[in-house]
PDB file of C-alpha atoms and ligand atoms in Angstrom:
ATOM      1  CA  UNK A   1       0.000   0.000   0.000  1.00 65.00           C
ATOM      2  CA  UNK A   2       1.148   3.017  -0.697  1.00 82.00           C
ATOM      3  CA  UNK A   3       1.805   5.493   2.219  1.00 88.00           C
ATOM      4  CA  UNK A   4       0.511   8.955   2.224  1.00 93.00           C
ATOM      5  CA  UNK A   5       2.940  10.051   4.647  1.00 97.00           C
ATOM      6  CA  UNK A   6       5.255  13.324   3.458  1.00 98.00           C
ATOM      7  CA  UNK A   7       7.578  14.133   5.939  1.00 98.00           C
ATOM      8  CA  UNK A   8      10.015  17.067   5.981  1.00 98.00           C
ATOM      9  CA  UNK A   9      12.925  16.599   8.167  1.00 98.00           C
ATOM     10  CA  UNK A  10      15.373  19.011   9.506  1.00 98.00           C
ATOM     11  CA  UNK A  11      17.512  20.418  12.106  1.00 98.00           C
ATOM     12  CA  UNK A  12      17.747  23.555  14.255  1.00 98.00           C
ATOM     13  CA  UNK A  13      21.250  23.888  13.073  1.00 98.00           C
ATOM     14  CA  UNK A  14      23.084  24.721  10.391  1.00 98.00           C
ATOM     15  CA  UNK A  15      26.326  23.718  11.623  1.00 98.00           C
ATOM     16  CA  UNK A  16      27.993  21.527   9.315  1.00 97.00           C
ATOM     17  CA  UNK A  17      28.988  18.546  11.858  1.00 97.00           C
ATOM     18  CA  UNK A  18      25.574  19.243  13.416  1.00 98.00           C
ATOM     19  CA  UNK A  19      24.495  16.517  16.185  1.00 98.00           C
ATOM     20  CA  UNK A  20      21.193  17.215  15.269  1.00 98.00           C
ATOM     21  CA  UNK A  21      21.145  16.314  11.355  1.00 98.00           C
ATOM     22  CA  UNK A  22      22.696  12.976  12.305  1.00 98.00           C
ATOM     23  CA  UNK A  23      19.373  12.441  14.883  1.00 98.00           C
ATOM     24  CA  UNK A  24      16.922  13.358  12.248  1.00 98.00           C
ATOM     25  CA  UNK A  25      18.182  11.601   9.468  1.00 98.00           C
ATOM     26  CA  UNK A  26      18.325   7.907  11.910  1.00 98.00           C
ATOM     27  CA  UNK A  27      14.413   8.780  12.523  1.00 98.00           C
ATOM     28  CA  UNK A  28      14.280  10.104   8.861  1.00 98.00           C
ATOM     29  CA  UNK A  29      15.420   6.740   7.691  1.00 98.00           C
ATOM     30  CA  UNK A  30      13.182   4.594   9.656  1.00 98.00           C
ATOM     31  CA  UNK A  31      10.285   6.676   8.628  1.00 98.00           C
ATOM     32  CA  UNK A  32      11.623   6.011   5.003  1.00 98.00           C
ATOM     33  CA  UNK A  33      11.379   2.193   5.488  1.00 98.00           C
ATOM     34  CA  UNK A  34       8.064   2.804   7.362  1.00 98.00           C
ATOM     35  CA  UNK A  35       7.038   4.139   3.993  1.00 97.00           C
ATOM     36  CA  UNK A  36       6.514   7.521   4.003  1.00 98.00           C
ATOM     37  CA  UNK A  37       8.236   9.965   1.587  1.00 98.00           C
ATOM     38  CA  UNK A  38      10.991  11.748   3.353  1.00 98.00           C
ATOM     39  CA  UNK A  39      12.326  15.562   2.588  1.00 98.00           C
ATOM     40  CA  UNK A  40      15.861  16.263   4.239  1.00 98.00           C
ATOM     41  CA  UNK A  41      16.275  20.268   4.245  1.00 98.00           C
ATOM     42  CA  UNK A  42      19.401  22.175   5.856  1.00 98.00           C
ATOM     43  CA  UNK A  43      18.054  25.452   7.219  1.00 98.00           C
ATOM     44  CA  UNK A  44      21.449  26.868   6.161  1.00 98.00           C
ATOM     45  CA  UNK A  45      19.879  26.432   2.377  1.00 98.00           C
ATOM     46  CA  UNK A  46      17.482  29.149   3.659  1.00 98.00           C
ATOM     47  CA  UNK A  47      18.936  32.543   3.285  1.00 96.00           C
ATOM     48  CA  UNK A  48      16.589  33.961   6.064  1.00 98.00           C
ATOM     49  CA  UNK A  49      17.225  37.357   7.376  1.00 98.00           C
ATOM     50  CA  UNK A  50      16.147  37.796  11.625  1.00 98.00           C
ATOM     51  CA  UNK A  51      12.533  38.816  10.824  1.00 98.00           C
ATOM     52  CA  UNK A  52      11.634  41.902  11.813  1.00 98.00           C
ATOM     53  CA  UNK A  53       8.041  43.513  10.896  1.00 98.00           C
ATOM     54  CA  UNK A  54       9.074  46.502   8.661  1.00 98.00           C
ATOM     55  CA  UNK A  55      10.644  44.527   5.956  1.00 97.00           C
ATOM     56  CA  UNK A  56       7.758  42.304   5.377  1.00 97.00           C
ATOM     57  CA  UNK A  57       5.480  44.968   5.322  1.00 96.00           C
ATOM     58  CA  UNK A  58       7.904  47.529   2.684  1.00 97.00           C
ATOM     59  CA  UNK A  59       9.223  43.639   1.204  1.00 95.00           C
ATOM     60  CA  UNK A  60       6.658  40.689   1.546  1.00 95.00           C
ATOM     61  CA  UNK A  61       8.096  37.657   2.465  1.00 96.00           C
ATOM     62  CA  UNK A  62      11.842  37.032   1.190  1.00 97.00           C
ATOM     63  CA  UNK A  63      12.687  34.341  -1.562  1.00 97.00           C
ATOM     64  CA  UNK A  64      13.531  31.998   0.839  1.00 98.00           C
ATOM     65  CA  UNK A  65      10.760  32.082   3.323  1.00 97.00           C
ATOM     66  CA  UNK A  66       8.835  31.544   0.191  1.00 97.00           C
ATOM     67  CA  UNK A  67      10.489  28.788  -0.537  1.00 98.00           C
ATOM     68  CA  UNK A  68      10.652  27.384   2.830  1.00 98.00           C
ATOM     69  CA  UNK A  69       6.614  27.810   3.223  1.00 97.00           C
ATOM     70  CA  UNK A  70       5.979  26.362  -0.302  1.00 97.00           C
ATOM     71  CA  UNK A  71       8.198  22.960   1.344  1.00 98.00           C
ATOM     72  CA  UNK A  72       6.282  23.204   4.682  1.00 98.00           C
ATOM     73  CA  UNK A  73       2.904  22.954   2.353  1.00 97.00           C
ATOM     74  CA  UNK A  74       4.160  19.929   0.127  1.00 97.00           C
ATOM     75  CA  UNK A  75       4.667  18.254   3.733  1.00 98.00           C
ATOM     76  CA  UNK A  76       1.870  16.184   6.302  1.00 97.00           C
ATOM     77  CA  UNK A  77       4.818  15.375   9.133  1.00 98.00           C
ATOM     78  CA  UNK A  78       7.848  17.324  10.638  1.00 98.00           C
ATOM     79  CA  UNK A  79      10.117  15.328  11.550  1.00 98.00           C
ATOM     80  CA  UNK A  80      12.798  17.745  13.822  1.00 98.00           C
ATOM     81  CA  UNK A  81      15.734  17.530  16.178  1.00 98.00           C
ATOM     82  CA  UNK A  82      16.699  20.504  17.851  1.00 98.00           C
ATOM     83  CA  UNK A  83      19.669  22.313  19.638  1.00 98.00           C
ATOM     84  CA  UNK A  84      19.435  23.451  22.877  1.00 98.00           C
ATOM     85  CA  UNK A  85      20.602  27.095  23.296  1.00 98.00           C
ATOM     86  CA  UNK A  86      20.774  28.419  26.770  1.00 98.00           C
ATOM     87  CA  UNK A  87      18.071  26.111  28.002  1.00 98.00           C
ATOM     88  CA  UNK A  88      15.263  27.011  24.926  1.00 98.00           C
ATOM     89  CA  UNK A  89      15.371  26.654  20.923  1.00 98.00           C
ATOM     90  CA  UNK A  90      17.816  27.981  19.102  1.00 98.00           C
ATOM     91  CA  UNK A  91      17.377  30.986  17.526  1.00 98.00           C
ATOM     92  CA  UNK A  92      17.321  29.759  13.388  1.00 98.00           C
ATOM     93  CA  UNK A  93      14.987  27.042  14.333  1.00 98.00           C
ATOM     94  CA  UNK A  94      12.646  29.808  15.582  1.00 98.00           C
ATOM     95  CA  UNK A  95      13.333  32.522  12.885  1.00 98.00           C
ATOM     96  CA  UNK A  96      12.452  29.820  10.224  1.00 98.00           C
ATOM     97  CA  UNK A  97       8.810  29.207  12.224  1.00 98.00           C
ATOM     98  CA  UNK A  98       8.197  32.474  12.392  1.00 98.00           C
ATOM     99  CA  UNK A  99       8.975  33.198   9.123  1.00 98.00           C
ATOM    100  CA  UNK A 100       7.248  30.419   7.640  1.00 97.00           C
ATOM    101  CA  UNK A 101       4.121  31.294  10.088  1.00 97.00           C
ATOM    102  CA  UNK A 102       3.622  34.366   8.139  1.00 97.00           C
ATOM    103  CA  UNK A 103       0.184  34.276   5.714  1.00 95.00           C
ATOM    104  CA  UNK A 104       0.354  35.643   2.110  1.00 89.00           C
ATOM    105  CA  UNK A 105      -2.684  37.856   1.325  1.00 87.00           C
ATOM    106  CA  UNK A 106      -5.644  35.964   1.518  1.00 92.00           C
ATOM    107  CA  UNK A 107      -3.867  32.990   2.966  1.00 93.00           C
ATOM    108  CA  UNK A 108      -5.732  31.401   5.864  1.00 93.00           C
ATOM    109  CA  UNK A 109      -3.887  31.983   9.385  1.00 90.00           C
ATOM    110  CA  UNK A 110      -0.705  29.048  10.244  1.00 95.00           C
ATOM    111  CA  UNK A 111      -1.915  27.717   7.111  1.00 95.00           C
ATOM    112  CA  UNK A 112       1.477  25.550   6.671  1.00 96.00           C
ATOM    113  CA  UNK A 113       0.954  23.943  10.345  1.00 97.00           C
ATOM    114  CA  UNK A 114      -2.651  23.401  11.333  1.00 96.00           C
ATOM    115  CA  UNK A 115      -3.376  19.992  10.977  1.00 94.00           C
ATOM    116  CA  UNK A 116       0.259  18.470  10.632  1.00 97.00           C
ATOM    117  CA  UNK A 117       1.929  16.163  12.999  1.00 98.00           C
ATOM    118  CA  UNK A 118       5.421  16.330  14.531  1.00 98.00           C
ATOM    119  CA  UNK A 119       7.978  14.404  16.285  1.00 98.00           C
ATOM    120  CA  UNK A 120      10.407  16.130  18.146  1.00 99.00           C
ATOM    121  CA  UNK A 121      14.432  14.586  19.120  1.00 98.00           C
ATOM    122  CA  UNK A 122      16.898  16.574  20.115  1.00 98.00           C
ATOM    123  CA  UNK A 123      20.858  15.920  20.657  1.00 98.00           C
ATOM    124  CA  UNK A 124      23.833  17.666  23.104  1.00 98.00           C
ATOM    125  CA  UNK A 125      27.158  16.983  23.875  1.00 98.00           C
ATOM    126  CA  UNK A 126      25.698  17.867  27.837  1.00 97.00           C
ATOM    127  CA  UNK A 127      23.983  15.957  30.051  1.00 97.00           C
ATOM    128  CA  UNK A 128      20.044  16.676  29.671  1.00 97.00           C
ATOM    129  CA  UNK A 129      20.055  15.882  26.008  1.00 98.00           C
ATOM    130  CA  UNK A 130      18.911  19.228  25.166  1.00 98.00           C
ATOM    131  CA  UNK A 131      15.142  17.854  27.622  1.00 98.00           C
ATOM    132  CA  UNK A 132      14.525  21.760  28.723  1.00 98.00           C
ATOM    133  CA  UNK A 133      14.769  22.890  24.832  1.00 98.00           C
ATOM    134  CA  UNK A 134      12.351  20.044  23.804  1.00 98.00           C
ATOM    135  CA  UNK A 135       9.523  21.489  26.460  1.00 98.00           C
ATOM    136  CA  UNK A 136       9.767  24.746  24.554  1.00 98.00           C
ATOM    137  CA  UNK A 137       9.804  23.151  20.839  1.00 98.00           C
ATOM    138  CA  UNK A 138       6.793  21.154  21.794  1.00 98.00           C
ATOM    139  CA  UNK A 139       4.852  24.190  23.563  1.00 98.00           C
ATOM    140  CA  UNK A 140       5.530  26.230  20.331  1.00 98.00           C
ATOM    141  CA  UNK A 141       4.668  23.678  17.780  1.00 98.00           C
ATOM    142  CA  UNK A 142       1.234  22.865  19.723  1.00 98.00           C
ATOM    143  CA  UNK A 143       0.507  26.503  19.869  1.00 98.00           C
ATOM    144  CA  UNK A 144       0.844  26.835  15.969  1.00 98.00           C
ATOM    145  CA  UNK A 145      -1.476  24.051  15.536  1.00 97.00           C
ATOM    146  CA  UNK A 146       0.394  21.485  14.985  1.00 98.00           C
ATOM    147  CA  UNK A 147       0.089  17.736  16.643  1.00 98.00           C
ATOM    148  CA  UNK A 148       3.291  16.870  18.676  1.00 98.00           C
ATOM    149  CA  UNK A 149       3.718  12.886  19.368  1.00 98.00           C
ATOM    150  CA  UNK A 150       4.026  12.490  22.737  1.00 98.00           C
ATOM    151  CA  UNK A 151       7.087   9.787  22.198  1.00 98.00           C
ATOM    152  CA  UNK A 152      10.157  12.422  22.036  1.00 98.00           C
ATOM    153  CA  UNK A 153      14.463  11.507  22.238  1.00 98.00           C
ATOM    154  CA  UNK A 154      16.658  13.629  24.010  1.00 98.00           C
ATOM    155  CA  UNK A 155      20.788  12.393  23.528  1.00 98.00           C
ATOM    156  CA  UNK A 156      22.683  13.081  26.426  1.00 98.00           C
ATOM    157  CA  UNK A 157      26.753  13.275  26.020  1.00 98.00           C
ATOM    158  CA  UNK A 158      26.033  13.588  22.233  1.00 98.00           C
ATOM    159  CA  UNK A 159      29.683  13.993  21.224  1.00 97.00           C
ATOM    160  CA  UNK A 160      30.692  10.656  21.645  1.00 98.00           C
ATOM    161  CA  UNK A 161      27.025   8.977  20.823  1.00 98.00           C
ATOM    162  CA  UNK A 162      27.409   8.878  17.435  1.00 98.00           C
ATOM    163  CA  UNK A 163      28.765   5.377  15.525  1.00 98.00           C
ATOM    164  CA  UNK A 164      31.729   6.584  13.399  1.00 97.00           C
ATOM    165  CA  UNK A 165      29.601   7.261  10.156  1.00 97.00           C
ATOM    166  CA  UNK A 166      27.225   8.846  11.965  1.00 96.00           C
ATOM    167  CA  UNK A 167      24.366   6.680  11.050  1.00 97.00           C
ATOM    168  CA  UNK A 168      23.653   5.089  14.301  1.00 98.00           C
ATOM    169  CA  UNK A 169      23.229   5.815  17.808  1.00 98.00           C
ATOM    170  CA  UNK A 170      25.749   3.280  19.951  1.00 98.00           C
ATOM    171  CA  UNK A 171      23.599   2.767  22.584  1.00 98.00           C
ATOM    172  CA  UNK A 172      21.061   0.364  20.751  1.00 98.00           C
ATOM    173  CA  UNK A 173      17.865   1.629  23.056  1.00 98.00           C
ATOM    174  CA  UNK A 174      18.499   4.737  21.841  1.00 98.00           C
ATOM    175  CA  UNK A 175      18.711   3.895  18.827  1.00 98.00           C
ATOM    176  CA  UNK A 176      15.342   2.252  18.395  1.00 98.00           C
ATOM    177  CA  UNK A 177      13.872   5.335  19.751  1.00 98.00           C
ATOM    178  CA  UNK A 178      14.961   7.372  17.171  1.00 98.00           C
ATOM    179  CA  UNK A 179      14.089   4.562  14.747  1.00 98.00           C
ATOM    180  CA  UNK A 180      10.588   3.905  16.008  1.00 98.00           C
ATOM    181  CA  UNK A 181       9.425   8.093  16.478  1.00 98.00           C
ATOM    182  CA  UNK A 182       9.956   8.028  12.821  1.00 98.00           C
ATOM    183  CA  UNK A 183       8.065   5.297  12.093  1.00 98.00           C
ATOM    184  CA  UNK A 184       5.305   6.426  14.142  1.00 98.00           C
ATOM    185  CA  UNK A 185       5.322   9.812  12.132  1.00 98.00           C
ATOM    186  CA  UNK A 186       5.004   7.993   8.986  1.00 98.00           C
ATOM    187  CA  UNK A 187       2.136   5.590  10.391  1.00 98.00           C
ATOM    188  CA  UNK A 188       0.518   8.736  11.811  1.00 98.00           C
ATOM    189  CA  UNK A 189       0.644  10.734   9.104  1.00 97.00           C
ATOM    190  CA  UNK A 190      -0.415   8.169   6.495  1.00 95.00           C
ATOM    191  CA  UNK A 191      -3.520   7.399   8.938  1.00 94.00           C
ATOM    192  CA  UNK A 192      -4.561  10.834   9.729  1.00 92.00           C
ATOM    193  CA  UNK A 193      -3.807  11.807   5.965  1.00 84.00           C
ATOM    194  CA  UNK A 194      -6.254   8.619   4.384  1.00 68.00           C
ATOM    195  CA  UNK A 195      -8.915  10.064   6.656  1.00 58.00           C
TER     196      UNK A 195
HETATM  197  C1  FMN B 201      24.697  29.727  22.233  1.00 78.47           C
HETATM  198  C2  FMN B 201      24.760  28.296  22.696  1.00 78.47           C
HETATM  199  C3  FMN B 201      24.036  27.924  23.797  1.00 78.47           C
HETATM  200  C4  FMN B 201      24.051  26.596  24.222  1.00 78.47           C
HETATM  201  N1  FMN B 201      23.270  26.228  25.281  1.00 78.47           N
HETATM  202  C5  FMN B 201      23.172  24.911  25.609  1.00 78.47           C
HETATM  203  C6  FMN B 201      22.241  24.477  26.599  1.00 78.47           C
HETATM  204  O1  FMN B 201      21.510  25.249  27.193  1.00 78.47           O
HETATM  205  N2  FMN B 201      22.169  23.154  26.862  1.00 78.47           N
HETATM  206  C7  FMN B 201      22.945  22.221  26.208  1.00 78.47           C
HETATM  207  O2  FMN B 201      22.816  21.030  26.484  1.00 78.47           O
HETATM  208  N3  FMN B 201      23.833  22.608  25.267  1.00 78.47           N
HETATM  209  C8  FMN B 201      23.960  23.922  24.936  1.00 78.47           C
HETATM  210  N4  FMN B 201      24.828  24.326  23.967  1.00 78.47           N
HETATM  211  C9  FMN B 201      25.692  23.327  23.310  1.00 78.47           C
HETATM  212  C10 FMN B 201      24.983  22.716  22.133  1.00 78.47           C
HETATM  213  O3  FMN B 201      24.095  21.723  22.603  1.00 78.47           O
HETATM  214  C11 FMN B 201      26.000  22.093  21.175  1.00 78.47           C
HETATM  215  O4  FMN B 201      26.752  23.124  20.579  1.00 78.47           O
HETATM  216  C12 FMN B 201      25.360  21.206  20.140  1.00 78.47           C
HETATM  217  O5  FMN B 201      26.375  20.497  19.475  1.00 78.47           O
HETATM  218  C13 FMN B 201      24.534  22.008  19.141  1.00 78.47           C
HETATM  219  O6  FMN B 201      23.860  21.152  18.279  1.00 78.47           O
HETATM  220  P1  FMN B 201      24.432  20.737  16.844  1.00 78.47           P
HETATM  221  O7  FMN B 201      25.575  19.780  17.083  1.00 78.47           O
HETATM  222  O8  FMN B 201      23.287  20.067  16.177  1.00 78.47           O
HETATM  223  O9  FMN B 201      24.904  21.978  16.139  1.00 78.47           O
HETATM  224  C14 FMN B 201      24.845  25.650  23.536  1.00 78.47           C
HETATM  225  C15 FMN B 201      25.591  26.059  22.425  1.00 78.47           C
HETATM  226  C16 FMN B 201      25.541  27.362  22.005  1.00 78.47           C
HETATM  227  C17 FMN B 201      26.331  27.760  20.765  1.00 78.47           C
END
């Protein structure tokens, strides 16, 4: 059968040895197998300025939050692992939702969240896991409208969690998590989506 799952996957970092891409893409690839089409995006292909109110309104939105809201559309599931910065999000993870929370003219409001699910993961080299920046990514997300599962990862002592080609987790429980929140994205999705 074919799955109606689309998921978009990404990290709140552009850094180029990011923790966080390596998360999402173990999930991404699970969710992949599960059957759902998968969408990897680097936010640092998104040439987002820090919004700020006066250049939408003398600009519209810029080219890339554009293109960044047309990708949110083409989606059902967000598939995400985020940074913790001093104890919340990280600031491009947020500038990209609020850009991409902006409506064109006529547009209905958080038309490219209502109604889409997320899984949340999130990875640091301390020892929480980046837990406190999750409560704040989940808070946000449900606020928007968007579905949150309630299964969520957190990777404590990140650095050194990582197999060497940075397609596994070592510690095989953790592993599995990330493995099975994608799968349940792409089951959820495909379910909610047939509906
Ligand atoms: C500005 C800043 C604030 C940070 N604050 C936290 C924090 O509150 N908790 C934490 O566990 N790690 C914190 N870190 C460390 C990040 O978790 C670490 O840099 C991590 O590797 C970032 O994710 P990435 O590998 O996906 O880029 C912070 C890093 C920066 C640059």
């Amino acid at each position: 059968m074919t799955s109606n799952a689309k998921i978009l996957c990404f990290a709140g970092s552009a850094r180029r040895d990011s923790l966080n891409k390596k998360l999402v893409r173990i999930a991404m690839q699970a969710a992949k197998e599960a059957g759902a089409e998968v969408t990897f995006i680097d936010l640092k292909d998104f040439d987002l300025p820090i919004y700020n109110g006066d250049l939408e309104s003398e600009s519209g939105l810029p080219e890339a939050a554009i293109k960044l809201k047309e990708t949110f559309l083409a989606h059902n599931g967000l598939l995400m692992a985020c940074p913790e910065y001093n104890s919340s999000v990280t600031g491009l993870w947020k500038n990209a939702i609020d850009w991409v929370s902006r409506p064109a003219a006529g547009e209905a409001p958080l038309n490219c969240f209502s109604g889409k699910v997320a899984a949340i993961m999130s990875a640091t080299p301390g020892q929480l896991g980046g837990l406190r920046g999750l409560v704040h990514v989940r808070a946000i997300l449900e606020n928007i409208q968007v579905m949150v599962l309630p299964e969520q990862l957190a990777v404590p002592m990140a650095a050194a969690a990582f197999s060497e080609d940075g397609t596994k987790l070592v510690d095989e429980k953790k592993n599995a998590t990330a493995r099975k929140i994608g799968e349940k994205l792409a089951h959820v999705c495909h379910k909610l989506q047939a509906e």
